[in-house]
Short mmCIF file of C-alpha atoms in Angstrom, two decimals:
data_model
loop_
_atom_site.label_atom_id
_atom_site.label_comp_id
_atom_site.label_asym_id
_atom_site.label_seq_id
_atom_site.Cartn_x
_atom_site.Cartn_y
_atom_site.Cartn_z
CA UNK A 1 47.70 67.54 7.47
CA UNK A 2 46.28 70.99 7.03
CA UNK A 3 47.81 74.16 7.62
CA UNK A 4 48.19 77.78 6.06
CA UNK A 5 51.43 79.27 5.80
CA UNK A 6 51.66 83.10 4.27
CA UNK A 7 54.82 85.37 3.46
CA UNK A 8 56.27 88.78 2.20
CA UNK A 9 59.56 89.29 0.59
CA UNK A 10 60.28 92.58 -0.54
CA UNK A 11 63.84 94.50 -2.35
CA UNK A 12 64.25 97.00 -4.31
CA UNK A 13 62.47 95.98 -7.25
CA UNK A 14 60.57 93.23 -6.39
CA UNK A 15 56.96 92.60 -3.76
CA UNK A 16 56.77 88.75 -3.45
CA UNK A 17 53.46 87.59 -1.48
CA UNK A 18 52.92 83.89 -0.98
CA UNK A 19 50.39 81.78 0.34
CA UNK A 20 50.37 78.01 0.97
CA UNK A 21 47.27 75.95 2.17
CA UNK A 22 47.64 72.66 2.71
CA UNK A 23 45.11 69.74 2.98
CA UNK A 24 45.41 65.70 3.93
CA UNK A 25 45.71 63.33 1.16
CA UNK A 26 47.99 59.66 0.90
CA UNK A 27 50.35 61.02 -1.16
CA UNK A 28 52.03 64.64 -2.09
CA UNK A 29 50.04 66.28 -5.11
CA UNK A 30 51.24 70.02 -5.28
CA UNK A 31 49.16 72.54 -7.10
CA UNK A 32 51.19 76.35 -8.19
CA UNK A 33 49.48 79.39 -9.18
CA UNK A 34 50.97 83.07 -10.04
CA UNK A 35 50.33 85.85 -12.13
CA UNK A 36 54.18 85.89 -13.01
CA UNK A 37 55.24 83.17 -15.99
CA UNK A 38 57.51 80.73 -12.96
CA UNK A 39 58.00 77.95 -15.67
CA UNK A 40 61.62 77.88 -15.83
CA UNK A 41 61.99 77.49 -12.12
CA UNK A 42 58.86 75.61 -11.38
CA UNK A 43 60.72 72.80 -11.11
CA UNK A 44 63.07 73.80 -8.36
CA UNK A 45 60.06 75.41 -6.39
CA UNK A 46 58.73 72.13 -6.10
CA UNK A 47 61.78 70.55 -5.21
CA UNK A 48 61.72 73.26 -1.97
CA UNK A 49 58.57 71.99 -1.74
CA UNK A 50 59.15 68.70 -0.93
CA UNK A 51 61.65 69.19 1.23
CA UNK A 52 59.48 70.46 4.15
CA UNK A 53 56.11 68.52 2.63
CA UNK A 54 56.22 64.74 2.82
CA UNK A 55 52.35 64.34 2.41
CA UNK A 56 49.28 66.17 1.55
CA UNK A 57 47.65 68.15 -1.21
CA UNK A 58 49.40 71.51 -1.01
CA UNK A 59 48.29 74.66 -3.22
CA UNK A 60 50.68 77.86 -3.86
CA UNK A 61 49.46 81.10 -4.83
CA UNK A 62 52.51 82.93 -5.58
CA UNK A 63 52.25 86.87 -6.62
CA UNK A 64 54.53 89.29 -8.16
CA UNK A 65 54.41 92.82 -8.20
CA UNK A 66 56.87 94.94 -9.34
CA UNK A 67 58.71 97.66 -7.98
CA UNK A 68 60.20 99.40 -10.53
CA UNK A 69 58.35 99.89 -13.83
CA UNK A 70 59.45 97.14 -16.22
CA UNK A 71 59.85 98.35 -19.42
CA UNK A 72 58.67 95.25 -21.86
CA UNK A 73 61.68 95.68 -24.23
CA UNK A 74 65.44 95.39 -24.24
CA UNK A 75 66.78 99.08 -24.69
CA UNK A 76 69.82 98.61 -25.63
CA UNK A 77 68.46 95.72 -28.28
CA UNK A 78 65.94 97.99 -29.76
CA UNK A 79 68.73 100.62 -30.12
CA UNK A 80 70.95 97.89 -32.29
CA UNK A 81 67.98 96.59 -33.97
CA UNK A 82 66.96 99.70 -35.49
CA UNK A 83 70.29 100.98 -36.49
CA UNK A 84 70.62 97.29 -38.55
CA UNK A 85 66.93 97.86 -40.15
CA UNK A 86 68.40 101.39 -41.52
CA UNK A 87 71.51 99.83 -43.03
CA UNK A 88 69.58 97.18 -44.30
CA UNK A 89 66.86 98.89 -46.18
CA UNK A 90 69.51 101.28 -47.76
CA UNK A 91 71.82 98.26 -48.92
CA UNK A 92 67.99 97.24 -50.60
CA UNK A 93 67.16 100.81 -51.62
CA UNK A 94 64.10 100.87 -49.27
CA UNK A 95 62.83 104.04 -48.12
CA UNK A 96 61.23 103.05 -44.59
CA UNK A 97 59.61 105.93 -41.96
CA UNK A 98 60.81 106.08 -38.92
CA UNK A 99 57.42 104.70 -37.39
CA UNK A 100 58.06 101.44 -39.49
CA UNK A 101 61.77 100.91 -38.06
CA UNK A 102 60.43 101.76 -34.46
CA UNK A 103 58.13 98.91 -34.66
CA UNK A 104 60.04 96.23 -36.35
CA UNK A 105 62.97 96.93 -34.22
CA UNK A 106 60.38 97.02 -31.23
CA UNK A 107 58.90 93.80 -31.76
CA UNK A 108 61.90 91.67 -32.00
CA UNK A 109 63.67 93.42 -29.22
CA UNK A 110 61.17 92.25 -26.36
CA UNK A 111 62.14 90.32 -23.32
CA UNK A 112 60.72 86.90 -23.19
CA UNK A 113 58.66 86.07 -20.21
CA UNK A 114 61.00 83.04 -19.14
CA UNK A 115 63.80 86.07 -18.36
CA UNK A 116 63.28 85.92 -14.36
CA UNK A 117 66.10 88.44 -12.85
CA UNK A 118 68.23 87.13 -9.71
CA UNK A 119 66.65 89.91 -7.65
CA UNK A 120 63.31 88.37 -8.21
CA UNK A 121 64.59 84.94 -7.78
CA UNK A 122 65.90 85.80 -4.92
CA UNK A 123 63.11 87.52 -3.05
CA UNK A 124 60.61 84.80 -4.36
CA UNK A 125 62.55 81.68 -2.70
CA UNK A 126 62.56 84.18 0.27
CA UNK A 127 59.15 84.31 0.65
CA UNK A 128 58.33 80.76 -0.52
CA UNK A 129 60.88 79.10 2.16
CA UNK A 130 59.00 81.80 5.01
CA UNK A 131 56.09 80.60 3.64
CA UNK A 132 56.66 76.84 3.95
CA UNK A 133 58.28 77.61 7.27
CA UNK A 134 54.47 79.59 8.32
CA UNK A 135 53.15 76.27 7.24
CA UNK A 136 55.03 74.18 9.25
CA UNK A 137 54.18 75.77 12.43
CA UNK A 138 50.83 75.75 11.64
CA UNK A 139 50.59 71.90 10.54
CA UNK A 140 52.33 71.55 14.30
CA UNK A 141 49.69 72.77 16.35
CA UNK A 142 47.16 71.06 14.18
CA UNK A 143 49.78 68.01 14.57
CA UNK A 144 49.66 68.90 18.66
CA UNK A 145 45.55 69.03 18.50
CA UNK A 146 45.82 65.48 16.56
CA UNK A 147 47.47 63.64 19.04
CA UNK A 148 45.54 65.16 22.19
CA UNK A 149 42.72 63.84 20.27
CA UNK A 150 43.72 60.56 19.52
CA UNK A 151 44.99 60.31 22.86
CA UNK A 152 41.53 60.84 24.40
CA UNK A 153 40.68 57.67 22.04
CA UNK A 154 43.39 55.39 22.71
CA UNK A 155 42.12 56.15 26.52
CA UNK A 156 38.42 54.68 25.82
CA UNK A 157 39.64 51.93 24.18
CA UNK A 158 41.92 50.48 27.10
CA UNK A 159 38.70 51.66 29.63
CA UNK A 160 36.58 49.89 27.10
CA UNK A 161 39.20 46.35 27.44
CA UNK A 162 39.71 46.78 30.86
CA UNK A 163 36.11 46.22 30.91
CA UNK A 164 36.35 43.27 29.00
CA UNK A 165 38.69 41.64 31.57
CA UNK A 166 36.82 42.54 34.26
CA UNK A 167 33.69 40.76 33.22
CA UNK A 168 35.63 37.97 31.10
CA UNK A 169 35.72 35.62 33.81
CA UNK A 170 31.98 36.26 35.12
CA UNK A 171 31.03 35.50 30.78
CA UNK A 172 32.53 32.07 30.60
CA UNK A 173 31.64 31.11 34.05
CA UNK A 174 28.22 31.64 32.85
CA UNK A 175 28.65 29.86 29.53
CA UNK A 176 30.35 27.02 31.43
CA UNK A 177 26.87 26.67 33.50
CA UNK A 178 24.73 26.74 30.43
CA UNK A 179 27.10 23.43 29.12
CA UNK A 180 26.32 22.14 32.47
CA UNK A 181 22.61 23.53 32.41
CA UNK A 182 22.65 21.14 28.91
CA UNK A 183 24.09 18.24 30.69
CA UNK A 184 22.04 17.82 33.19
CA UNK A 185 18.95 17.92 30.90
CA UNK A 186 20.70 15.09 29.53
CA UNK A 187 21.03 13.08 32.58
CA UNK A 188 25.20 13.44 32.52
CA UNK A 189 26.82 14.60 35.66
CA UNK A 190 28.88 17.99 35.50
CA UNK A 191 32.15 15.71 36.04
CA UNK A 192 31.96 13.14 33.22
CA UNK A 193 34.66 13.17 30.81
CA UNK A 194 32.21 14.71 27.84
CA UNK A 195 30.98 17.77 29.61
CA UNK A 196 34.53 18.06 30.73
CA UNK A 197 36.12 17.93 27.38
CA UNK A 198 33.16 20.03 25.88
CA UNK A 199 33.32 22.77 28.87
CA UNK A 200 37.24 22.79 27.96
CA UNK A 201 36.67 22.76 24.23
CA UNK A 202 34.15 25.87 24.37
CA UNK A 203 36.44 27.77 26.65
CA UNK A 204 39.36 27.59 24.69
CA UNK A 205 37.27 28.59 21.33
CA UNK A 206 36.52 32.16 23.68
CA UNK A 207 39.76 32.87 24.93
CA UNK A 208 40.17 35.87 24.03
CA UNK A 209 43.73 36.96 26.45
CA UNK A 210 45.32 36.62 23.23
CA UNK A 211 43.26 39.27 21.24
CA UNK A 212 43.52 41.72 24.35
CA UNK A 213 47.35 41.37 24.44
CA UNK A 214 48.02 42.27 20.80
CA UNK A 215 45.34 45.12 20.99
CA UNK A 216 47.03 46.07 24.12
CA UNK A 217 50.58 45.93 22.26
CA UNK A 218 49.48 48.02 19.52
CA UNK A 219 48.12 50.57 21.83
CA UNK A 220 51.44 50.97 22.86
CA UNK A 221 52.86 51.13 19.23
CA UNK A 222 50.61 54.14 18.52
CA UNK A 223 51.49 56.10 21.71
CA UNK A 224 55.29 55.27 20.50
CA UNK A 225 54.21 56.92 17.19
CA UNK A 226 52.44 59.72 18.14
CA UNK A 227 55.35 60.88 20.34
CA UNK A 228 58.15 60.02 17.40
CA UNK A 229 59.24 62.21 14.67
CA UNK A 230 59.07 61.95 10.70
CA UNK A 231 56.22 60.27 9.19
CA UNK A 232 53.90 58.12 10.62
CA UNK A 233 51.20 58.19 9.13
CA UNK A 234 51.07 55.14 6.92
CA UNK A 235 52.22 53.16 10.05
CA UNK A 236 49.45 54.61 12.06
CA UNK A 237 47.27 53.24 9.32
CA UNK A 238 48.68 50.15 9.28
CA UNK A 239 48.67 49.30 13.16
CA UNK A 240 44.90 50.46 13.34
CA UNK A 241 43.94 48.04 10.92
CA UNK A 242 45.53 45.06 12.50
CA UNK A 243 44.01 46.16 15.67
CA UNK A 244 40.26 46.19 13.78
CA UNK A 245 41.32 42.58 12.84
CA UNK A 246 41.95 41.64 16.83
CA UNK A 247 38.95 43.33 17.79
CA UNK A 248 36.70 41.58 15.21
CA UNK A 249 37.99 38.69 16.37
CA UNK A 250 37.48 38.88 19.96
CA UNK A 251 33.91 40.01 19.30
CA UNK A 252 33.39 36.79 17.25
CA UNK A 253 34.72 34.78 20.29
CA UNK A 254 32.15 36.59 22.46
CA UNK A 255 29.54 37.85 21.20
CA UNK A 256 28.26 38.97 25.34
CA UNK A 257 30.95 42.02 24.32
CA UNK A 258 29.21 43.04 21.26
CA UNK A 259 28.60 46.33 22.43
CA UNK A 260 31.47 47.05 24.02
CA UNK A 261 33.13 45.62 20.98
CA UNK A 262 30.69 48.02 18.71
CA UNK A 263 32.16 51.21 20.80
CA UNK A 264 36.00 50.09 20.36
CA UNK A 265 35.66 49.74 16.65
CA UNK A 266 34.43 53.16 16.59
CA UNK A 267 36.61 54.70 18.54
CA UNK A 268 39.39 52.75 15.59
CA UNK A 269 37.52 54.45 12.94
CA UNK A 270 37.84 57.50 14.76
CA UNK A 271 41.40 57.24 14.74
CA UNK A 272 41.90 56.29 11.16
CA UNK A 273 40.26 59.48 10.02
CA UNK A 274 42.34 61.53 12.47
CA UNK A 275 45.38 59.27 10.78
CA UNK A 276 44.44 60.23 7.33
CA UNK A 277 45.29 63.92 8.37
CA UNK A 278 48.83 62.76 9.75
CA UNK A 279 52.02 62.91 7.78
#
Protein backbone atom coordinates (compact mmCIF):
# COMPACT_ATOMS: atom_id res chain seq x y z
CA UNK A 1 0.00 0.00 0.00
CA UNK A 2 1.48 3.42 -0.40
CA UNK A 3 2.08 5.94 2.07
CA UNK A 4 4.79 8.58 3.24
CA UNK A 5 5.72 8.76 6.68
CA UNK A 6 8.46 11.66 7.77
CA UNK A 7 10.17 12.41 11.28
CA UNK A 8 12.59 14.60 13.44
CA UNK A 9 14.47 13.50 16.42
CA UNK A 10 16.67 15.86 17.87
CA UNK A 11 19.23 15.87 21.50
CA UNK A 12 21.94 17.38 22.29
CA UNK A 13 24.25 16.18 19.83
CA UNK A 14 22.41 14.60 17.38
CA UNK A 15 19.52 16.01 14.23
CA UNK A 16 17.92 12.72 12.97
CA UNK A 17 15.48 13.37 9.83
CA UNK A 18 13.73 10.39 8.33
CA UNK A 19 11.64 9.72 5.54
CA UNK A 20 9.78 6.55 4.52
CA UNK A 21 7.78 6.09 1.19
CA UNK A 22 6.19 3.18 0.66
CA UNK A 23 4.80 1.48 -2.53
CA UNK A 24 2.57 -1.95 -3.28
CA UNK A 25 4.41 -5.01 -4.14
CA UNK A 26 3.55 -9.11 -3.11
CA UNK A 27 6.08 -9.29 -0.83
CA UNK A 28 8.27 -6.88 1.67
CA UNK A 29 11.54 -5.66 -0.22
CA UNK A 30 13.03 -2.76 1.97
CA UNK A 31 15.46 -0.36 0.46
CA UNK A 32 17.89 2.05 3.31
CA UNK A 33 19.74 5.05 2.43
CA UNK A 34 21.86 7.59 4.77
CA UNK A 35 24.72 9.67 4.64
CA UNK A 36 25.80 8.17 8.12
CA UNK A 37 27.75 4.50 7.84
CA UNK A 38 24.22 2.47 9.76
CA UNK A 39 25.86 -0.99 8.96
CA UNK A 40 26.21 -2.30 12.32
CA UNK A 41 22.61 -1.67 13.17
CA UNK A 42 21.10 -2.09 9.79
CA UNK A 43 20.00 -5.15 10.76
CA UNK A 44 17.90 -4.20 13.72
CA UNK A 45 16.41 -1.19 11.68
CA UNK A 46 14.95 -3.60 9.52
CA UNK A 47 13.77 -5.75 12.07
CA UNK A 48 11.63 -2.33 13.33
CA UNK A 49 10.79 -2.36 10.03
CA UNK A 50 8.96 -5.26 9.75
CA UNK A 51 7.25 -5.00 12.61
CA UNK A 52 4.80 -2.28 11.41
CA UNK A 53 5.38 -3.35 7.42
CA UNK A 54 3.94 -6.71 6.44
CA UNK A 55 3.97 -5.92 2.62
CA UNK A 56 5.20 -3.52 0.12
CA UNK A 57 8.36 -2.03 -1.29
CA UNK A 58 9.41 0.46 1.38
CA UNK A 59 12.47 2.98 0.90
CA UNK A 60 14.29 4.87 3.98
CA UNK A 61 16.22 7.88 3.62
CA UNK A 62 17.72 8.29 6.91
CA UNK A 63 20.00 11.59 7.64
CA UNK A 64 22.40 12.54 10.25
CA UNK A 65 23.61 15.74 11.17
CA UNK A 66 25.54 16.48 13.92
CA UNK A 67 25.28 18.71 16.67
CA UNK A 68 28.35 19.02 18.17
CA UNK A 69 31.51 19.08 16.02
CA UNK A 70 32.90 15.54 15.87
CA UNK A 71 36.33 15.54 16.07
CA UNK A 72 37.52 12.42 13.65
CA UNK A 73 40.08 11.11 16.22
CA UNK A 74 40.21 9.60 19.68
CA UNK A 75 41.94 12.32 21.94
CA UNK A 76 42.85 10.62 24.52
CA UNK A 77 44.29 7.69 21.96
CA UNK A 78 46.30 10.12 20.01
CA UNK A 79 47.68 11.44 23.34
CA UNK A 80 48.95 7.62 24.28
CA UNK A 81 49.91 6.93 20.83
CA UNK A 82 52.32 9.60 20.53
CA UNK A 83 53.89 9.35 23.87
CA UNK A 84 54.61 5.32 22.77
CA UNK A 85 56.08 6.57 19.19
CA UNK A 86 58.64 8.83 21.39
CA UNK A 87 59.72 5.96 23.62
CA UNK A 88 59.92 3.84 20.81
CA UNK A 89 62.10 5.72 18.44
CA UNK A 90 64.54 6.51 21.38
CA UNK A 91 64.75 2.69 22.48
CA UNK A 92 65.76 2.54 18.29
CA UNK A 93 67.87 5.71 18.40
CA UNK A 94 65.50 7.47 15.92
CA UNK A 95 65.41 11.08 15.84
CA UNK A 96 61.66 11.78 14.62
CA UNK A 97 60.06 15.67 14.37
CA UNK A 98 57.32 16.32 16.04
CA UNK A 99 55.22 16.66 12.70
CA UNK A 100 56.14 12.90 12.00
CA UNK A 101 54.84 11.63 15.57
CA UNK A 102 51.66 13.91 15.15
CA UNK A 103 50.75 12.06 12.11
CA UNK A 104 51.56 8.52 12.85
CA UNK A 105 49.96 8.82 16.17
CA UNK A 106 47.03 10.65 14.25
CA UNK A 107 46.35 8.09 11.81
CA UNK A 108 46.05 5.13 13.98
CA UNK A 109 44.12 6.93 16.62
CA UNK A 110 40.90 7.57 14.39
CA UNK A 111 37.45 6.43 15.23
CA UNK A 112 36.09 3.88 12.92
CA UNK A 113 32.90 4.70 11.22
CA UNK A 114 31.01 1.53 12.71
CA UNK A 115 31.45 3.55 16.37
CA UNK A 116 27.62 4.79 16.48
CA UNK A 117 27.20 6.56 20.13
CA UNK A 118 23.94 5.62 22.27
CA UNK A 119 22.84 9.25 21.93
CA UNK A 120 22.66 8.81 18.24
CA UNK A 121 21.18 5.44 18.51
CA UNK A 122 18.85 6.63 20.46
CA UNK A 123 17.51 9.65 18.65
CA UNK A 124 17.67 7.65 15.28
CA UNK A 125 15.19 4.71 16.47
CA UNK A 126 13.23 7.83 17.70
CA UNK A 127 12.71 9.19 14.58
CA UNK A 128 12.58 5.93 12.58
CA UNK A 129 9.65 4.40 14.94
CA UNK A 130 7.77 8.29 14.43
CA UNK A 131 8.48 7.77 11.10
CA UNK A 132 6.96 4.31 10.59
CA UNK A 133 4.19 5.45 12.89
CA UNK A 134 3.65 8.80 10.05
CA UNK A 135 3.47 5.94 7.66
CA UNK A 136 0.99 4.04 9.14
CA UNK A 137 -1.52 6.70 9.33
CA UNK A 138 -0.98 7.56 6.04
CA UNK A 139 -1.25 3.86 4.51
CA UNK A 140 -4.81 4.09 6.65
CA UNK A 141 -6.48 6.67 4.87
CA UNK A 142 -5.15 5.33 1.63
CA UNK A 143 -6.40 1.85 3.26
CA UNK A 144 -9.95 3.91 4.08
CA UNK A 145 -10.00 5.33 0.22
CA UNK A 146 -9.35 1.49 -0.88
CA UNK A 147 -12.19 0.03 0.54
CA UNK A 148 -14.76 2.97 -0.32
CA UNK A 149 -13.57 2.15 -3.67
CA UNK A 150 -13.90 -1.35 -3.82
CA UNK A 151 -17.06 -0.99 -2.14
CA UNK A 152 -18.53 1.09 -5.00
CA UNK A 153 -17.42 -2.18 -7.12
CA UNK A 154 -18.66 -4.90 -5.12
CA UNK A 155 -22.06 -2.68 -5.47
CA UNK A 156 -22.12 -2.97 -9.50
CA UNK A 157 -21.42 -6.33 -9.43
CA UNK A 158 -24.52 -7.51 -7.22
CA UNK A 159 -26.70 -4.63 -9.49
CA UNK A 160 -25.03 -6.28 -12.42
CA UNK A 161 -26.38 -10.20 -10.94
CA UNK A 162 -29.42 -8.97 -9.77
CA UNK A 163 -29.87 -8.27 -13.32
CA UNK A 164 -29.06 -11.56 -14.27
CA UNK A 165 -31.88 -13.02 -12.13
CA UNK A 166 -34.22 -10.79 -13.18
CA UNK A 167 -34.02 -11.66 -16.82
CA UNK A 168 -32.85 -15.44 -16.16
CA UNK A 169 -36.18 -16.76 -16.31
CA UNK A 170 -37.42 -14.56 -19.44
CA UNK A 171 -33.65 -16.22 -21.27
CA UNK A 172 -34.54 -19.85 -20.89
CA UNK A 173 -38.16 -19.38 -21.44
CA UNK A 174 -37.06 -18.13 -24.71
CA UNK A 175 -34.51 -20.86 -25.37
CA UNK A 176 -37.15 -23.39 -24.29
CA UNK A 177 -39.42 -21.94 -27.33
CA UNK A 178 -36.63 -22.09 -29.83
CA UNK A 179 -36.37 -26.22 -28.78
CA UNK A 180 -39.99 -26.12 -29.34
CA UNK A 181 -39.69 -23.67 -32.44
CA UNK A 182 -37.20 -26.87 -33.68
CA UNK A 183 -39.77 -29.41 -32.88
CA UNK A 184 -42.38 -28.36 -34.52
CA UNK A 185 -40.37 -27.93 -37.78
CA UNK A 186 -39.93 -31.45 -37.18
CA UNK A 187 -43.45 -32.45 -36.97
CA UNK A 188 -43.03 -33.52 -32.94
CA UNK A 189 -45.50 -32.09 -30.56
CA UNK A 190 -44.08 -29.78 -27.65
CA UNK A 191 -45.16 -32.74 -25.15
CA UNK A 192 -43.38 -35.82 -26.55
CA UNK A 193 -40.95 -37.41 -24.39
CA UNK A 194 -37.79 -36.11 -26.74
CA UNK A 195 -38.49 -32.43 -26.70
CA UNK A 196 -39.24 -33.01 -23.10
CA UNK A 197 -36.04 -34.65 -22.18
CA UNK A 198 -34.10 -32.24 -24.60
CA UNK A 199 -35.99 -28.95 -23.16
CA UNK A 200 -34.89 -30.50 -19.61
CA UNK A 201 -31.42 -31.45 -20.76
CA UNK A 202 -30.67 -27.79 -22.20
CA UNK A 203 -32.03 -26.17 -19.12
CA UNK A 204 -30.08 -27.88 -16.74
CA UNK A 205 -26.71 -27.29 -18.97
CA UNK A 206 -27.77 -23.15 -18.24
CA UNK A 207 -28.51 -23.21 -14.77
CA UNK A 208 -26.64 -20.93 -13.66
CA UNK A 209 -28.33 -20.41 -9.58
CA UNK A 210 -25.33 -22.20 -8.72
CA UNK A 211 -22.69 -19.74 -10.21
CA UNK A 212 -24.77 -16.70 -8.74
CA UNK A 213 -24.75 -18.26 -5.22
CA UNK A 214 -20.98 -18.76 -4.92
CA UNK A 215 -20.37 -15.26 -6.57
CA UNK A 216 -22.90 -14.04 -4.19
CA UNK A 217 -20.98 -15.89 -1.20
CA UNK A 218 -17.77 -14.47 -2.06
CA UNK A 219 -19.16 -11.05 -2.22
CA UNK A 220 -19.81 -11.48 1.19
CA UNK A 221 -16.25 -12.89 1.98
CA UNK A 222 -14.71 -9.66 0.63
CA UNK A 223 -17.00 -7.25 2.56
CA UNK A 224 -15.92 -9.62 5.69
CA UNK A 225 -12.31 -8.77 4.62
CA UNK A 226 -12.37 -5.39 3.92
CA UNK A 227 -13.88 -4.65 7.37
CA UNK A 228 -11.24 -7.23 9.27
CA UNK A 229 -7.88 -6.44 10.49
CA UNK A 230 -4.24 -7.80 9.60
CA UNK A 231 -3.55 -8.81 6.18
CA UNK A 232 -5.75 -9.55 3.60
CA UNK A 233 -4.49 -9.04 0.83
CA UNK A 234 -3.44 -12.38 -0.55
CA UNK A 235 -6.98 -13.60 0.47
CA UNK A 236 -8.55 -10.79 -1.39
CA UNK A 237 -6.56 -12.12 -4.29
CA UNK A 238 -7.47 -15.36 -3.87
CA UNK A 239 -11.41 -14.96 -3.50
CA UNK A 240 -11.41 -12.62 -6.68
CA UNK A 241 -10.01 -15.19 -8.69
CA UNK A 242 -12.40 -17.92 -7.80
CA UNK A 243 -15.09 -15.48 -8.39
CA UNK A 244 -13.53 -14.77 -12.23
CA UNK A 245 -13.80 -18.64 -12.44
CA UNK A 246 -17.82 -18.50 -11.47
CA UNK A 247 -18.35 -15.71 -13.64
CA UNK A 248 -16.64 -17.30 -16.70
CA UNK A 249 -18.62 -19.97 -16.14
CA UNK A 250 -21.96 -18.56 -15.97
CA UNK A 251 -21.17 -16.56 -19.11
CA UNK A 252 -20.36 -19.88 -20.88
CA UNK A 253 -23.81 -21.22 -19.72
CA UNK A 254 -25.40 -18.10 -21.26
CA UNK A 255 -23.94 -16.48 -23.55
CA UNK A 256 -27.53 -13.83 -23.75
CA UNK A 257 -25.40 -12.29 -20.49
CA UNK A 258 -22.28 -11.71 -22.34
CA UNK A 259 -22.31 -8.21 -21.75
CA UNK A 260 -23.39 -8.04 -18.57
CA UNK A 261 -20.92 -10.78 -17.93
CA UNK A 262 -18.12 -8.50 -19.90
CA UNK A 263 -18.93 -5.51 -17.24
CA UNK A 264 -18.67 -7.91 -14.02
CA UNK A 265 -15.31 -9.22 -15.05
CA UNK A 266 -14.18 -5.77 -15.21
CA UNK A 267 -15.37 -4.53 -12.39
CA UNK A 268 -13.09 -8.08 -10.83
CA UNK A 269 -10.14 -6.73 -12.53
CA UNK A 270 -10.81 -3.56 -11.03
CA UNK A 271 -10.66 -4.97 -7.75
CA UNK A 272 -7.58 -7.06 -8.15
CA UNK A 273 -5.54 -4.00 -8.95
CA UNK A 274 -7.03 -2.12 -5.99
CA UNK A 275 -6.02 -5.65 -4.07
CA UNK A 276 -2.51 -5.51 -5.24
CA UNK A 277 -2.20 -2.18 -3.18
CA UNK A 278 -3.68 -3.97 0.04
CA UNK A 279 -1.58 -5.48 2.77
Amino acid sequence: MTGVGKAVCENESWKVSTLIKSVNSRGLDIFIKSNYNLSPIEMSIRKLIRDFIARGTVSVQIDITPKKAETPVDIGKILLNAEMIKIIAKELGLKLMDDTIFQIAWKHSERTMEELSPQLEDCLYASLQSALNDLIRSRKEEGQHLKEDMEVRIRRIESFLESIERQKEEVLNLIKNRVIEKAKELGLPDTHHTVLSEITFILSRIDVDEEITRIKSHLQKIKSLLNSEGEVGRKLDFVLQEMHREINTLGNKLPEFSQVVVEIKSEIDRLKQQVANVE
